[in-house]
PDB file of C-alpha atoms in Angstrom:
ATOM      1  CA  UNK S   1      34.036  41.232-164.051  1.00 48.00           C
ATOM      2  CA  UNK S   2      35.571  44.667-164.276  1.00 46.00           C
ATOM      3  CA  UNK S   3      36.133  44.081-167.945  1.00 50.00           C
ATOM      4  CA  UNK S   4      32.445  43.457-168.467  1.00 51.00           C
ATOM      5  CA  UNK S   5      31.492  46.660-166.700  1.00 49.00           C
ATOM      6  CA  UNK S   6      33.989  48.597-168.787  1.00 49.00           C
ATOM      7  CA  UNK S   7      32.474  47.165-171.972  1.00 52.00           C
ATOM      8  CA  UNK S   8      28.952  48.123-170.817  1.00 51.00           C
ATOM      9  CA  UNK S   9      30.092  51.625-170.178  1.00 49.00           C
ATOM     10  CA  UNK S  10      31.642  51.844-173.604  1.00 50.00           C
ATOM     11  CA  UNK S  11      28.584  50.362-175.418  1.00 49.00           C
ATOM     12  CA  UNK S  12      25.462  51.363-173.575  1.00 51.00           C
ATOM     13  CA  UNK S  13      22.229  49.412-174.464  1.00 52.00           C
ATOM     14  CA  UNK S  14      20.121  51.066-177.126  1.00 51.00           C
ATOM     15  CA  UNK S  15      16.333  51.065-176.703  1.00 49.00           C
ATOM     16  CA  UNK S  16      14.406  48.771-179.045  1.00 50.00           C
ATOM     17  CA  UNK S  17      13.095  50.608-182.086  1.00 50.00           C
ATOM     18  CA  UNK S  18       9.625  49.788-183.375  1.00 48.00           C
ATOM     19  CA  UNK S  19       9.598  47.688-186.486  1.00 50.00           C
ATOM     20  CA  UNK S  20       9.247  49.914-189.545  1.00 50.00           C
ATOM     21  CA  UNK S  21       7.081  48.799-192.386  1.00 49.00           C
ATOM     22  CA  UNK S  22       8.642  47.992-195.648  1.00 49.00           C
ATOM     23  CA  UNK S  23       8.968  51.074-197.791  1.00 46.00           C
ATOM     24  CA  UNK S  24       7.643  49.217-200.859  1.00 46.00           C
ATOM     25  CA  UNK S  25       4.447  48.051-199.174  1.00 46.00           C
ATOM     26  CA  UNK S  26       1.339  50.271-199.233  1.00 46.00           C
ATOM     27  CA  UNK S  27      -0.478  51.051-196.009  1.00 48.00           C
ATOM     28  CA  UNK S  28      -3.847  49.303-195.689  1.00 47.00           C
ATOM     29  CA  UNK S  29      -6.425  51.340-193.758  1.00 49.00           C
ATOM     30  CA  UNK S  30      -8.076  49.520-190.940  1.00 54.00           C
ATOM     31  CA  UNK S  31     -11.765  48.620-191.501  1.00 50.00           C
ATOM     32  CA  UNK S  32     -13.996  49.958-188.701  1.00 53.00           C
ATOM     33  CA  UNK S  33     -15.767  47.202-186.858  1.00 52.00           C
ATOM     34  CA  UNK S  34     -19.554  47.663-186.694  1.00 52.00           C
ATOM     35  CA  UNK S  35     -20.848  47.873-183.164  1.00 53.00           C
ATOM     36  CA  UNK S  36     -22.496  44.649-182.154  1.00 51.00           C
ATOM     37  CA  UNK S  37     -25.628  46.479-181.003  1.00 50.00           C
ATOM     38  CA  UNK S  38     -26.586  47.507-184.570  1.00 48.00           C
ATOM     39  CA  UNK S  39     -26.122  43.971-185.847  1.00 48.00           C
ATOM     40  CA  UNK S  40     -28.289  42.667-183.052  1.00 49.00           C
ATOM     41  CA  UNK S  41     -30.971  45.252-183.883  1.00 50.00           C
ATOM     42  CA  UNK S  42     -31.159  44.268-187.534  1.00 52.00           C
ATOM     43  CA  UNK S  43     -31.162  40.631-186.584  1.00 67.00           C
ATOM     44  CA  UNK S  44     -33.992  41.181-184.066  1.00 68.00           C
ATOM     45  CA  UNK S  45     -36.106  43.022-186.656  1.00 69.00           C
ATOM     46  CA  UNK S  46     -35.672  40.205-189.099  1.00 72.00           C
ATOM     47  CA  UNK S  47     -36.633  37.683-186.471  1.00 71.00           C
ATOM     48  CA  UNK S  48     -39.804  39.703-185.686  1.00 67.00           C
ATOM     49  CA  UNK S  49     -40.850  39.828-189.350  1.00 68.00           C
ATOM     50  CA  UNK S  50     -40.123  36.155-189.741  1.00 67.00           C
ATOM     51  CA  UNK S  51     -42.314  35.430-186.728  1.00 65.00           C
ATOM     52  CA  UNK S  52     -45.272  37.524-187.963  1.00 63.00           C
ATOM     53  CA  UNK S  53     -45.340  36.631-191.653  1.00 65.00           C
ATOM     54  CA  UNK S  54     -46.474  34.315-192.966  1.00 63.00           C
ATOM     55  CA  UNK S  55     -48.959  33.872-190.108  1.00 64.00           C
ATOM     56  CA  UNK S  56     -48.987  30.521-188.433  1.00 65.00           C
ATOM     57  CA  UNK S  57     -52.446  29.784-187.010  1.00 62.00           C
ATOM     58  CA  UNK S  58     -52.954  26.690-185.008  1.00 71.00           C
ATOM     59  CA  UNK S  59     -56.257  24.818-184.866  1.00 73.00           C
ATOM     60  CA  UNK S  60     -56.888  25.959-181.297  1.00 76.00           C
ATOM     61  CA  UNK S  61     -56.331  29.621-182.220  1.00 75.00           C
ATOM     62  CA  UNK S  62     -58.717  29.283-185.172  1.00 75.00           C
ATOM     63  CA  UNK S  63     -61.432  27.803-182.956  1.00 82.00           C
ATOM     64  CA  UNK S  64     -61.003  30.613-180.401  1.00 80.00           C
ATOM     65  CA  UNK S  65     -61.234  33.223-183.185  1.00 80.00           C
ATOM     66  CA  UNK S  66     -64.460  31.694-184.519  1.00 81.00           C
ATOM     67  CA  UNK S  67     -65.979  31.592-181.027  1.00 83.00           C
ATOM     68  CA  UNK S  68     -65.071  35.245-180.386  1.00 84.00           C
ATOM     69  CA  UNK S  69     -66.586  36.263-183.739  1.00 84.00           C
ATOM     70  CA  UNK S  70     -69.806  34.411-182.928  1.00 82.00           C
ATOM     71  CA  UNK S  71     -69.954  36.050-179.500  1.00 82.00           C
ATOM     72  CA  UNK S  72     -69.497  39.523-180.993  1.00 82.00           C
ATOM     73  CA  UNK S  73     -72.140  38.892-183.636  1.00 82.00           C
ATOM     74  CA  UNK S  74     -74.595  37.693-180.995  1.00 80.00           C
ATOM     75  CA  UNK S  75     -74.008  40.775-178.860  1.00 79.00           C
ATOM     76  CA  UNK S  76     -74.543  43.042-181.887  1.00 78.00           C
ATOM     77  CA  UNK S  77     -77.838  41.320-182.739  1.00 78.00           C
ATOM     78  CA  UNK S  78     -78.965  41.536-179.104  1.00 71.00           C
ATOM     79  CA  UNK S  79     -78.199  45.274-178.949  1.00 67.00           C
ATOM     80  CA  UNK S  80     -80.056  45.879-182.188  1.00 66.00           C
ATOM     81  CA  UNK S  81     -83.083  43.861-181.112  1.00 61.00           C
ATOM     82  CA  UNK S  82     -83.353  45.733-177.826  1.00 61.00           C
ATOM     83  CA  UNK S  83     -82.916  49.162-179.473  1.00 57.00           C
ATOM     84  CA  UNK S  84     -86.523  49.004-180.708  1.00 52.00           C
ATOM     85  CA  UNK S  85     -87.709  49.374-177.104  1.00 58.00           C
ATOM     86  CA  UNK S  86     -85.801  52.649-176.606  1.00 58.00           C
ATOM     87  CA  UNK S  87     -88.936  54.695-177.242  1.00 59.00           C
ATOM     88  CA  UNK S  88     -90.761  53.054-174.350  1.00 62.00           C
ATOM     89  CA  UNK S  89     -87.727  53.304-172.077  1.00 67.00           C
ATOM     90  CA  UNK S  90     -87.664  57.049-172.604  1.00 67.00           C
ATOM     91  CA  UNK S  91     -91.401  57.472-172.156  1.00 68.00           C
ATOM     92  CA  UNK S  92     -92.813  59.469-169.316  1.00 76.00           C
ATOM     93  CA  UNK S  93     -94.626  57.813-166.464  1.00 78.00           C
ATOM     94  CA  UNK S  94     -98.012  59.083-167.572  1.00 78.00           C
ATOM     95  CA  UNK S  95     -97.396  57.684-171.084  1.00 75.00           C
ATOM     96  CA  UNK S  96     -96.571  54.266-169.671  1.00 77.00           C
ATOM     97  CA  UNK S  97     -99.668  54.370-167.497  1.00 79.00           C
ATOM     98  CA  UNK S  98    -101.748  55.223-170.556  1.00 79.00           C
ATOM     99  CA  UNK S  99    -100.260  52.310-172.485  1.00 79.00           C
ATOM    100  CA  UNK S 100    -101.053  49.938-169.632  1.00 82.00           C
ATOM    101  CA  UNK S 101    -104.595  51.288-169.503  1.00 81.00           C
ATOM    102  CA  UNK S 102    -104.936  50.623-173.222  1.00 82.00           C
ATOM    103  CA  UNK S 103    -103.803  47.033-172.773  1.00 81.00           C
ATOM    104  CA  UNK S 104    -106.277  46.632-169.929  1.00 84.00           C
ATOM    105  CA  UNK S 105    -109.044  48.046-172.134  1.00 85.00           C
ATOM    106  CA  UNK S 106    -108.250  45.562-174.883  1.00 84.00           C
ATOM    107  CA  UNK S 107    -108.349  42.731-172.379  1.00 86.00           C
ATOM    108  CA  UNK S 108    -111.675  43.990-171.077  1.00 88.00           C
ATOM    109  CA  UNK S 109    -113.106  44.136-174.607  1.00 88.00           C
ATOM    110  CA  UNK S 110    -112.126  40.532-175.192  1.00 87.00           C
ATOM    111  CA  UNK S 111    -113.675  39.535-171.891  1.00 89.00           C
ATOM    112  CA  UNK S 112    -116.883  41.394-172.785  1.00 89.00           C
ATOM    113  CA  UNK S 113    -116.993  39.616-176.144  1.00 88.00           C
ATOM    114  CA  UNK S 114    -116.581  36.277-174.417  1.00 90.00           C
ATOM    115  CA  UNK S 115    -119.418  37.046-172.006  1.00 90.00           C
ATOM    116  CA  UNK S 116    -121.644  38.152-174.898  1.00 89.00           C
ATOM    117  CA  UNK S 117    -121.036  34.907-176.761  1.00 88.00           C
ATOM    118  CA  UNK S 118    -121.701  32.922-173.606  1.00 88.00           C
ATOM    119  CA  UNK S 119    -124.975  34.784-173.156  1.00 86.00           C
ATOM    120  CA  UNK S 120    -125.976  34.010-176.748  1.00 82.00           C
ATOM    121  CA  UNK S 121    -125.262  30.353-176.207  1.00 82.00           C
ATOM    122  CA  UNK S 122    -127.342  30.379-173.032  1.00 81.00           C
ATOM    123  CA  UNK S 123    -130.239  32.056-174.842  1.00 78.00           C
ATOM    124  CA  UNK S 124    -130.153  29.451-177.561  1.00 75.00           C
ATOM    125  CA  UNK S 125    -130.142  26.666-175.027  1.00 73.00           C
ATOM    126  CA  UNK S 126    -132.935  28.097-172.866  1.00 74.00           C
ATOM    127  CA  UNK S 127    -135.181  29.791-175.402  1.00 66.00           C
ATOM    128  CA  UNK S 128    -138.610  28.257-175.933  1.00 60.00           C
ATOM    129  CA  UNK S 129    -138.523  29.355-179.545  1.00 68.00           C
ATOM    130  CA  UNK S 130    -134.976  28.479-180.496  1.00 71.00           C
ATOM    131  CA  UNK S 131    -135.625  28.793-184.204  1.00 74.00           C
ATOM    132  CA  UNK S 132    -136.765  32.429-183.900  1.00 77.00           C
ATOM    133  CA  UNK S 133    -133.909  33.321-181.620  1.00 77.00           C
ATOM    134  CA  UNK S 134    -131.450  31.721-184.007  1.00 78.00           C
ATOM    135  CA  UNK S 135    -132.929  33.692-186.909  1.00 81.00           C
ATOM    136  CA  UNK S 136    -132.508  36.964-185.011  1.00 84.00           C
ATOM    137  CA  UNK S 137    -128.942  36.172-184.137  1.00 84.00           C
ATOM    138  CA  UNK S 138    -128.246  35.164-187.740  1.00 83.00           C
ATOM    139  CA  UNK S 139    -129.519  38.516-188.991  1.00 85.00           C
ATOM    140  CA  UNK S 140    -127.404  40.341-186.401  1.00 86.00           C
ATOM    141  CA  UNK S 141    -124.341  38.342-187.361  1.00 85.00           C
ATOM    142  CA  UNK S 142    -125.006  39.050-191.035  1.00 85.00           C
ATOM    143  CA  UNK S 143    -125.132  42.774-190.297  1.00 87.00           C
ATOM    144  CA  UNK S 144    -121.863  42.601-188.357  1.00 85.00           C
ATOM    145  CA  UNK S 145    -120.177  40.666-191.113  1.00 87.00           C
ATOM    146  CA  UNK S 146    -121.478  43.175-193.650  1.00 88.00           C
ATOM    147  CA  UNK S 147    -119.819  45.976-191.694  1.00 89.00           C
ATOM    148  CA  UNK S 148    -116.520  44.085-191.592  1.00 86.00           C
ATOM    149  CA  UNK S 149    -116.771  43.229-195.301  1.00 88.00           C
ATOM    150  CA  UNK S 150    -117.672  46.822-196.191  1.00 89.00           C
ATOM    151  CA  UNK S 151    -120.933  45.888-197.906  1.00 90.00           C
ATOM    152  CA  UNK S 152    -123.137  47.936-195.546  1.00 91.00           C
ATOM    153  CA  UNK S 153    -122.741  51.425-194.109  1.00 93.00           C
ATOM    154  CA  UNK S 154    -121.893  51.940-190.451  1.00 94.00           C
ATOM    155  CA  UNK S 155    -122.158  54.712-187.926  1.00 93.00           C
ATOM    156  CA  UNK S 156    -121.156  55.195-184.319  1.00 95.00           C
ATOM    157  CA  UNK S 157    -118.617  56.897-182.058  1.00 96.00           C
ATOM    158  CA  UNK S 158    -115.017  57.113-183.149  1.00 96.00           C
ATOM    159  CA  UNK S 159    -112.319  59.465-184.378  1.00 96.00           C
ATOM    160  CA  UNK S 160    -111.259  61.361-187.471  1.00 96.00           C
ATOM    161  CA  UNK S 161    -107.532  61.277-188.287  1.00 96.00           C
ATOM    162  CA  UNK S 162    -106.266  63.841-190.786  1.00 96.00           C
ATOM    163  CA  UNK S 163    -102.700  63.475-192.118  1.00 95.00           C
ATOM    164  CA  UNK S 164    -101.234  66.463-193.941  1.00 94.00           C
ATOM    165  CA  UNK S 165     -98.233  65.748-196.154  1.00 92.00           C
ATOM    166  CA  UNK S 166     -97.105  68.950-197.895  1.00 90.00           C
ATOM    167  CA  UNK S 167     -93.682  67.528-198.835  1.00 89.00           C
ATOM    168  CA  UNK S 168     -95.033  64.245-200.200  1.00 89.00           C
ATOM    169  CA  UNK S 169     -92.794  62.203-197.886  1.00 90.00           C
ATOM    170  CA  UNK S 170     -95.438  59.837-196.459  1.00 92.00           C
ATOM    171  CA  UNK S 171     -95.146  56.484-198.199  1.00 92.00           C
ATOM    172  CA  UNK S 172     -97.776  53.787-198.545  1.00 93.00           C
ATOM    173  CA  UNK S 173     -96.327  51.652-195.750  1.00 92.00           C
ATOM    174  CA  UNK S 174     -96.872  54.472-193.237  1.00 92.00           C
ATOM    175  CA  UNK S 175    -100.582  54.571-194.053  1.00 94.00           C
ATOM    176  CA  UNK S 176    -100.779  50.792-193.792  1.00 93.00           C
ATOM    177  CA  UNK S 177     -99.105  50.957-190.357  1.00 93.00           C
ATOM    178  CA  UNK S 178    -101.756  53.484-189.343  1.00 94.00           C
ATOM    179  CA  UNK S 179    -104.552  51.099-190.343  1.00 95.00           C
ATOM    180  CA  UNK S 180    -102.924  48.230-188.459  1.00 93.00           C
ATOM    181  CA  UNK S 181    -102.554  50.340-185.316  1.00 93.00           C
ATOM    182  CA  UNK S 182    -106.222  51.376-185.493  1.00 94.00           C
ATOM    183  CA  UNK S 183    -107.350  47.775-185.915  1.00 93.00           C
ATOM    184  CA  UNK S 184    -105.244  46.709-182.939  1.00 92.00           C
ATOM    185  CA  UNK S 185    -106.917  49.438-180.867  1.00 92.00           C
ATOM    186  CA  UNK S 186    -110.398  48.090-181.680  1.00 92.00           C
ATOM    187  CA  UNK S 187    -111.451  49.918-184.866  1.00 94.00           C
ATOM    188  CA  UNK S 188    -114.591  48.293-186.322  1.00 93.00           C
ATOM    189  CA  UNK S 189    -114.966  50.268-189.564  1.00 95.00           C
ATOM    190  CA  UNK S 190    -112.401  52.422-191.427  1.00 96.00           C
ATOM    191  CA  UNK S 191    -112.670  54.665-194.468  1.00 96.00           C
ATOM    192  CA  UNK S 192    -109.750  56.509-196.122  1.00 96.00           C
ATOM    193  CA  UNK S 193    -110.530  59.321-198.560  1.00 95.00           C
ATOM    194  CA  UNK S 194    -113.771  57.647-199.649  1.00 94.00           C
ATOM    195  CA  UNK S 195    -112.322  54.119-199.888  1.00 95.00           C
ATOM    196  CA  UNK S 196    -113.642  51.460-197.507  1.00 95.00           C
ATOM    197  CA  UNK S 197    -110.860  49.567-195.737  1.00 95.00           C
ATOM    198  CA  UNK S 198    -111.508  45.838-195.413  1.00 93.00           C
ATOM    199  CA  UNK S 199    -109.446  42.759-194.595  1.00 89.00           C
ATOM    200  CA  UNK S 200    -107.750  42.514-198.009  1.00 89.00           C
ATOM    201  CA  UNK S 201    -107.145  46.246-198.503  1.00 92.00           C
ATOM    202  CA  UNK S 202    -103.653  47.124-199.749  1.00 93.00           C
ATOM    203  CA  UNK S 203    -101.696  50.353-200.085  1.00 94.00           C
ATOM    204  CA  UNK S 204     -99.217  50.955-202.895  1.00 93.00           C
ATOM    205  CA  UNK S 205     -97.175  53.757-204.456  1.00 89.00           C
ATOM    206  CA  UNK S 206     -94.659  56.285-203.174  1.00 85.00           C
ATOM    207  CA  UNK S 207     -95.053  59.589-201.341  1.00 80.00           C
ATOM    208  CA  UNK S 208     -97.420  61.901-203.198  1.00 81.00           C
ATOM    209  CA  UNK S 209     -98.776  59.061-205.362  1.00 88.00           C
ATOM    210  CA  UNK S 210    -100.614  56.687-203.020  1.00 93.00           C
ATOM    211  CA  UNK S 211    -103.183  54.129-204.125  1.00 94.00           C
ATOM    212  CA  UNK S 212    -105.682  52.232-201.974  1.00 95.00           C
ATOM    213  CA  UNK S 213    -106.887  49.032-203.610  1.00 92.00           C
ATOM    214  CA  UNK S 214    -105.821  50.518-206.958  1.00 92.00           C
ATOM    215  CA  UNK S 215    -107.634  53.839-206.419  1.00 94.00           C
ATOM    216  CA  UNK S 216    -105.402  56.919-206.260  1.00 94.00           C
ATOM    217  CA  UNK S 217    -105.809  59.197-203.246  1.00 94.00           C
ATOM    218  CA  UNK S 218    -104.170  62.527-202.477  1.00 91.00           C
ATOM    219  CA  UNK S 219    -103.146  64.317-199.312  1.00 91.00           C
ATOM    220  CA  UNK S 220    -104.517  65.268-196.894  1.00 93.00           C
ATOM    221  CA  UNK S 221    -105.416  61.682-195.988  1.00 95.00           C
ATOM    222  CA  UNK S 222    -108.603  61.530-193.921  1.00 96.00           C
ATOM    223  CA  UNK S 223    -109.318  58.417-191.862  1.00 97.00           C
ATOM    224  CA  UNK S 224    -112.874  57.959-190.571  1.00 97.00           C
ATOM    225  CA  UNK S 225    -112.753  55.337-187.862  1.00 96.00           C
ATOM    226  CA  UNK S 226    -115.581  53.840-185.805  1.00 96.00           C
ATOM    227  CA  UNK S 227    -114.616  52.452-182.430  1.00 95.00           C
ATOM    228  CA  UNK S 228    -114.076  53.469-178.832  1.00 94.00           C
ATOM    229  CA  UNK S 229    -112.468  56.939-178.947  1.00 94.00           C
ATOM    230  CA  UNK S 230    -110.833  56.438-175.542  1.00 94.00           C
ATOM    231  CA  UNK S 231    -108.865  53.531-177.064  1.00 93.00           C
ATOM    232  CA  UNK S 232    -108.246  54.799-180.582  1.00 94.00           C
ATOM    233  CA  UNK S 233    -106.718  58.192-179.805  1.00 93.00           C
ATOM    234  CA  UNK S 234    -104.141  57.012-177.209  1.00 92.00           C
ATOM    235  CA  UNK S 235    -103.076  54.199-179.534  1.00 92.00           C
ATOM    236  CA  UNK S 236    -101.999  56.768-182.135  1.00 93.00           C
ATOM    237  CA  UNK S 237    -100.211  59.039-179.646  1.00 90.00           C
ATOM    238  CA  UNK S 238     -98.075  56.504-177.773  1.00 89.00           C
ATOM    239  CA  UNK S 239     -94.288  57.137-177.840  1.00 88.00           C
ATOM    240  CA  UNK S 240     -92.905  55.833-181.098  1.00 86.00           C
ATOM    241  CA  UNK S 241     -96.434  55.418-182.473  1.00 88.00           C
ATOM    242  CA  UNK S 242     -98.140  56.657-185.610  1.00 91.00           C
ATOM    243  CA  UNK S 243     -98.174  60.372-184.790  1.00 92.00           C
ATOM    244  CA  UNK S 244     -94.483  60.548-183.865  1.00 91.00           C
ATOM    245  CA  UNK S 245     -93.511  58.479-186.895  1.00 91.00           C
ATOM    246  CA  UNK S 246     -95.412  60.797-189.241  1.00 92.00           C
ATOM    247  CA  UNK S 247     -93.830  63.854-187.626  1.00 91.00           C
ATOM    248  CA  UNK S 248     -90.409  62.426-188.476  1.00 90.00           C
ATOM    249  CA  UNK S 249     -91.553  62.397-192.113  1.00 87.00           C
ATOM    250  CA  UNK S 250     -92.336  66.144-191.889  1.00 89.00           C
ATOM    251  CA  UNK S 251     -96.059  65.369-191.865  1.00 93.00           C
ATOM    252  CA  UNK S 252     -98.698  66.384-189.327  1.00 92.00           C
ATOM    253  CA  UNK S 253    -101.452  64.210-187.849  1.00 93.00           C
ATOM    254  CA  UNK S 254    -104.558  65.635-186.140  1.00 94.00           C
ATOM    255  CA  UNK S 255    -106.915  63.375-184.177  1.00 94.00           C
ATOM    256  CA  UNK S 256    -110.462  64.479-183.326  1.00 95.00           C
ATOM    257  CA  UNK S 257    -112.957  62.519-181.268  1.00 95.00           C
ATOM    258  CA  UNK S 258    -116.588  62.361-182.270  1.00 95.00           C
ATOM    259  CA  UNK S 259    -119.734  60.697-180.974  1.00 94.00           C
ATOM    260  CA  UNK S 260    -121.110  60.212-184.494  1.00 94.00           C
ATOM    261  CA  UNK S 261    -118.858  58.970-187.288  1.00 95.00           C
ATOM    262  CA  UNK S 262    -120.441  57.810-190.547  1.00 95.00           C
ATOM    263  CA  UNK S 263    -118.606  55.320-192.725  1.00 95.00           C
ATOM    264  CA  UNK S 264    -120.716  54.985-195.868  1.00 92.00           C
ATOM    265  CA  UNK S 265    -118.189  53.991-198.545  1.00 93.00           C
ATOM    266  CA  UNK S 266    -119.288  50.512-199.702  1.00 91.00           C
ATOM    267  CA  UNK S 267    -117.705  47.495-201.302  1.00 88.00           C
ATOM    268  CA  UNK S 268    -119.656  45.369-203.787  1.00 85.00           C
ATOM    269  CA  UNK S 269    -120.675  42.004-202.396  1.00 79.00           C
ATOM    270  CA  UNK S 270    -118.620  39.381-204.180  1.00 78.00           C
ATOM    271  CA  UNK S 271    -119.866  35.826-204.391  1.00 78.00           C
ATOM    272  CA  UNK S 272    -117.063  33.341-203.794  1.00 77.00           C
ATOM    273  CA  UNK S 273    -116.238  31.126-206.753  1.00 79.00           C
ATOM    274  CA  UNK S 274    -115.471  27.952-204.844  1.00 82.00           C
ATOM    275  CA  UNK S 275    -116.278  28.330-201.143  1.00 78.00           C
ATOM    276  CA  UNK S 276    -119.740  27.239-199.987  1.00 77.00           C
ATOM    277  CA  UNK S 277    -121.377  27.238-196.568  1.00 69.00           C
ATOM    278  CA  UNK S 278    -121.072  23.980-194.691  1.00 69.00           C
ATOM    279  CA  UNK S 279    -124.325  24.613-192.759  1.00 60.00           C
ATOM    280  CA  UNK S 280    -127.455  22.792-194.040  1.00 53.00           C
TER     281      UNK S 280
END
């Protein structure tokens, strides 16, 4: 055992040397390893694109989309249809009261007409000389129909409406709307710049070149209207009515009441070609 110790002391253990690479071999640089996070990011992006395109729409999703589109379209139509009432919603209380009074007046006129017709029927039934009474009523009806047909002149209370259009922006449809509004308010006879307005009257042309039943008229446009002034004037001045509409077209409308309006423009009496009276 002493011999072994003496040999260890003479040959101490050398530390292990790292293995040296062969001198003839070239050193290969180590390739850096890409962090796994970047690879996962690219992979996630690709998965997202693959999920979005091309789109995969199931039958249930398509039905839901169609129902939502129909609901949106219905709401849009409802909003548009109710927008026409915005003028009345923004009207003042006194304007609304005036509109209600106008409606009441129209109802009263219809009731008066009904009572008048009932009275005529009663007179015919109770008159001792029914033939004479019928003749009188026939003449009166003929005169009324002549006024409506424009074949006879008319006079009575009413209004004069004068529309000035210096820029030539008032189109034919605006004048037609004016006539319709006057008729709805109870106008019995209307004349525009010397042309009698009847049931088949039409307006044509553009601003500055308006024709009534083929006859050219120029601004200012003067409407002579026979009817109840208390009904005619408010009908033109209601919110969103004729006057406000014309003002938006840079035109001005002036309404004047009168106790004596003369409508004397006449239409020739035209005999119908085919229609005949059914009365004996």
